[in-house]
């Protein structure tokens, strides 16, 4: 089976575009919902357009004393199959057996969190890989987001909008509008 879904040459190292972004690839270690590593690399890779938008968001955040930390970016299809074996629920994991794959397998999605410019974690509504019931998670996200100071909410929303990034399933999980 094809490991990448796309030609690996379509991917670029994030560090080439956003060298100041912090990196903690959760699926390269055991701090994830599976409790095991699903890939063995530690350098995040993305499509060039996605990396450029991420770099723009990083510039905007650094100017305000914040930074991004990457938790997940491109992942090989073999990782998607491992994830599906552990959690065969397409509300949380893209089913690799139905011709679909995660946007991560195409290098067009990146899971990030907001940290200080010095790399210190900031409070966020959910932890990485929060697999709570979907409705409860969405209600908690909404409640917690609304409880954040107004300026923190606006900072997140404005930064990612200005960088051309749209929010998807979690507060800290963003997807580039570029699909190719």
PDB file of C-alpha atoms in Angstrom, residues 44-165:
ATOM      1  CA  UNK A  44       7.013  17.923  10.945  1.00  0.00           C
ATOM      2  CA  UNK A  45       6.378  17.988   7.200  1.00  0.00           C
ATOM      3  CA  UNK A  46       3.551  19.762   5.343  1.00  0.00           C
ATOM      4  CA  UNK A  47       2.566  20.829   1.864  1.00  0.00           C
ATOM      5  CA  UNK A  48       4.319  24.056   0.951  1.00  0.00           C
ATOM      6  CA  UNK A  49       1.133  26.165   0.951  1.00  0.00           C
ATOM      7  CA  UNK A  50       0.161  24.895   4.377  1.00  0.00           C
ATOM      8  CA  UNK A  51       3.683  25.534   5.697  1.00  0.00           C
ATOM      9  CA  UNK A  52       3.575  29.103   4.340  1.00  0.00           C
ATOM     10  CA  UNK A  53       0.278  29.821   6.115  1.00  0.00           C
ATOM     11  CA  UNK A  54       1.589  28.303   9.318  1.00  0.00           C
ATOM     12  CA  UNK A  55       4.706  30.497   9.028  1.00  0.00           C
ATOM     13  CA  UNK A  56       2.509  33.590   8.627  1.00  0.00           C
ATOM     14  CA  UNK A  57       0.503  32.661  11.723  1.00  0.00           C
ATOM     15  CA  UNK A  58       3.773  32.168  13.619  1.00  0.00           C
ATOM     16  CA  UNK A  59       5.019  35.636  12.571  1.00  0.00           C
ATOM     17  CA  UNK A  60       1.787  37.240  13.747  1.00  0.00           C
ATOM     18  CA  UNK A  61       1.913  35.423  17.078  1.00  0.00           C
ATOM     19  CA  UNK A  62       5.595  36.124  17.757  1.00  0.00           C
ATOM     20  CA  UNK A  63       4.919  39.844  17.326  1.00  0.00           C
ATOM     21  CA  UNK A  64       2.491  39.518  20.249  1.00  0.00           C
ATOM     22  CA  UNK A  65       4.684  37.338  22.489  1.00  0.00           C
ATOM     23  CA  UNK A  66       3.199  33.969  21.555  1.00  0.00           C
ATOM     24  CA  UNK A  67       4.198  30.978  19.472  1.00  0.00           C
ATOM     25  CA  UNK A  68       2.799  27.803  17.981  1.00  0.00           C
ATOM     26  CA  UNK A  69       3.662  24.286  19.058  1.00  0.00           C
ATOM     27  CA  UNK A  70       3.046  21.506  16.514  1.00  0.00           C
ATOM     28  CA  UNK A  71       1.588  18.278  17.845  1.00  0.00           C
ATOM     29  CA  UNK A  72       0.936  16.517  14.517  1.00  0.00           C
ATOM     30  CA  UNK A  73       1.430  17.275  10.833  1.00  0.00           C
ATOM     31  CA  UNK A  74       1.890  14.905   7.869  1.00  0.00           C
ATOM     32  CA  UNK A  75       1.667  11.265   8.860  1.00  0.00           C
ATOM     33  CA  UNK A  76       2.141   8.146   6.717  1.00  0.00           C
ATOM     34  CA  UNK A  77      -0.858   6.032   5.800  1.00  0.00           C
ATOM     35  CA  UNK A  78       0.545   3.179   7.924  1.00  0.00           C
ATOM     36  CA  UNK A  79       0.030   5.431  10.965  1.00  0.00           C
ATOM     37  CA  UNK A  80      -3.588   5.992   9.927  1.00  0.00           C
ATOM     38  CA  UNK A  81      -4.166   2.232   9.813  1.00  0.00           C
ATOM     39  CA  UNK A  82      -2.668   1.839  13.316  1.00  0.00           C
ATOM     40  CA  UNK A  83      -4.913   4.608  14.619  1.00  0.00           C
ATOM     41  CA  UNK A  84      -7.992   3.038  12.995  1.00  0.00           C
ATOM     42  CA  UNK A  85      -7.183  -0.362  14.563  1.00  0.00           C
ATOM     43  CA  UNK A  86      -7.200   1.236  18.014  1.00  0.00           C
ATOM     44  CA  UNK A  87     -10.164   3.571  17.436  1.00  0.00           C
ATOM     45  CA  UNK A  88     -12.427   2.489  14.553  1.00  0.00           C
ATOM     46  CA  UNK A  89     -14.737   5.487  14.962  1.00  0.00           C
ATOM     47  CA  UNK A  90     -14.813   7.969  12.087  1.00  0.00           C
ATOM     48  CA  UNK A  91     -15.931  10.727  14.455  1.00  0.00           C
ATOM     49  CA  UNK A  92     -12.336  10.704  15.738  1.00  0.00           C
ATOM     50  CA  UNK A  93     -10.139   8.864  13.210  1.00  0.00           C
ATOM     51  CA  UNK A  94     -10.411   8.917   9.412  1.00  0.00           C
ATOM     52  CA  UNK A  95     -11.135   5.415   8.079  1.00  0.00           C
ATOM     53  CA  UNK A  96      -8.244   4.508   5.768  1.00  0.00           C
ATOM     54  CA  UNK A  97     -10.100   1.466   4.345  1.00  0.00           C
ATOM     55  CA  UNK A  98     -12.868   3.406   2.564  1.00  0.00           C
ATOM     56  CA  UNK A  99     -10.687   5.276   0.114  1.00  0.00           C
ATOM     57  CA  UNK A 100     -10.506   8.124   2.549  1.00  0.00           C
ATOM     58  CA  UNK A 101      -7.567   9.229   4.516  1.00  0.00           C
ATOM     59  CA  UNK A 102      -6.876  11.921   7.002  1.00  0.00           C
ATOM     60  CA  UNK A 103      -5.886  15.333   5.694  1.00  0.00           C
ATOM     61  CA  UNK A 104      -2.763  14.617   7.725  1.00  0.00           C
ATOM     62  CA  UNK A 105      -1.906  11.869   5.208  1.00  0.00           C
ATOM     63  CA  UNK A 106      -1.888  14.523   2.506  1.00  0.00           C
ATOM     64  CA  UNK A 107       0.167  17.034   4.469  1.00  0.00           C
ATOM     65  CA  UNK A 108      -2.613  19.612   4.493  1.00  0.00           C
ATOM     66  CA  UNK A 109      -3.531  19.477   8.197  1.00  0.00           C
ATOM     67  CA  UNK A 110      -1.585  20.366  11.297  1.00  0.00           C
ATOM     68  CA  UNK A 111      -2.509  20.073  14.965  1.00  0.00           C
ATOM     69  CA  UNK A 112      -1.134  22.972  16.962  1.00  0.00           C
ATOM     70  CA  UNK A 113      -1.483  24.639  20.308  1.00  0.00           C
ATOM     71  CA  UNK A 114      -0.688  28.139  21.465  1.00  0.00           C
ATOM     72  CA  UNK A 115       2.307  28.675  23.783  1.00  0.00           C
ATOM     73  CA  UNK A 116       4.268  31.680  24.999  1.00  0.00           C
ATOM     74  CA  UNK A 117       7.183  32.831  22.837  1.00  0.00           C
ATOM     75  CA  UNK A 118       9.398  31.062  25.400  1.00  0.00           C
ATOM     76  CA  UNK A 119       7.518  27.795  24.789  1.00  0.00           C
ATOM     77  CA  UNK A 120       5.476  27.694  27.993  1.00  0.00           C
ATOM     78  CA  UNK A 121       2.090  26.009  27.589  1.00  0.00           C
ATOM     79  CA  UNK A 122      -1.017  28.169  27.794  1.00  0.00           C
ATOM     80  CA  UNK A 123      -4.348  26.912  29.124  1.00  0.00           C
ATOM     81  CA  UNK A 124      -6.463  25.434  26.332  1.00  0.00           C
ATOM     82  CA  UNK A 125      -9.995  24.006  26.434  1.00  0.00           C
ATOM     83  CA  UNK A 126      -8.852  20.437  25.680  1.00  0.00           C
ATOM     84  CA  UNK A 127      -5.705  18.371  25.790  1.00  0.00           C
ATOM     85  CA  UNK A 128      -4.219  16.741  22.715  1.00  0.00           C
ATOM     86  CA  UNK A 129      -6.275  13.738  21.546  1.00  0.00           C
ATOM     87  CA  UNK A 130      -9.219  14.551  23.778  1.00  0.00           C
ATOM     88  CA  UNK A 131     -11.618  11.762  22.800  1.00  0.00           C
ATOM     89  CA  UNK A 132     -14.573  12.724  24.974  1.00  0.00           C
ATOM     90  CA  UNK A 133     -18.054  12.208  23.610  1.00  0.00           C
ATOM     91  CA  UNK A 134     -18.483  14.482  20.591  1.00  0.00           C
ATOM     92  CA  UNK A 135     -21.360  16.582  21.902  1.00  0.00           C
ATOM     93  CA  UNK A 136     -19.865  16.933  25.359  1.00  0.00           C
ATOM     94  CA  UNK A 137     -16.528  17.936  23.831  1.00  0.00           C
ATOM     95  CA  UNK A 138     -18.129  20.560  21.611  1.00  0.00           C
ATOM     96  CA  UNK A 139     -20.128  21.992  24.511  1.00  0.00           C
ATOM     97  CA  UNK A 140     -17.008  22.047  26.712  1.00  0.00           C
ATOM     98  CA  UNK A 141     -14.990  23.713  23.963  1.00  0.00           C
ATOM     99  CA  UNK A 142     -17.637  26.366  23.532  1.00  0.00           C
ATOM    100  CA  UNK A 143     -17.995  26.970  27.271  1.00  0.00           C
ATOM    101  CA  UNK A 144     -14.223  27.063  27.833  1.00  0.00           C
ATOM    102  CA  UNK A 145     -13.605  29.241  24.795  1.00  0.00           C
ATOM    103  CA  UNK A 146     -16.225  31.715  25.979  1.00  0.00           C
ATOM    104  CA  UNK A 147     -14.598  31.697  29.435  1.00  0.00           C
ATOM    105  CA  UNK A 148     -11.214  32.719  28.026  1.00  0.00           C
ATOM    106  CA  UNK A 149     -10.440  36.393  28.280  1.00  0.00           C
ATOM    107  CA  UNK A 150     -11.957  38.162  25.293  1.00  0.00           C
ATOM    108  CA  UNK A 151      -8.557  39.305  24.074  1.00  0.00           C
ATOM    109  CA  UNK A 152      -7.258  35.658  24.062  1.00  0.00           C
ATOM    110  CA  UNK A 153     -10.244  34.542  22.002  1.00  0.00           C
ATOM    111  CA  UNK A 154      -9.756  37.344  19.540  1.00  0.00           C
ATOM    112  CA  UNK A 155      -5.999  36.736  19.316  1.00  0.00           C
ATOM    113  CA  UNK A 156      -6.555  33.123  18.300  1.00  0.00           C
ATOM    114  CA  UNK A 157      -9.294  33.873  15.820  1.00  0.00           C
ATOM    115  CA  UNK A 158      -7.652  36.922  14.245  1.00  0.00           C
ATOM    116  CA  UNK A 159      -4.235  35.316  13.908  1.00  0.00           C
ATOM    117  CA  UNK A 160      -5.428  32.230  12.102  1.00  0.00           C
ATOM    118  CA  UNK A 161      -7.884  34.141   9.920  1.00  0.00           C
ATOM    119  CA  UNK A 162      -5.154  36.613   8.926  1.00  0.00           C
ATOM    120  CA  UNK A 163      -2.839  33.703   8.095  1.00  0.00           C
ATOM    121  CA  UNK A 164      -5.471  32.077   5.837  1.00  0.00           C
ATOM    122  CA  UNK A 165      -6.185  29.165   8.182  1.00  0.00           C
TER     123      UNK A 165
END
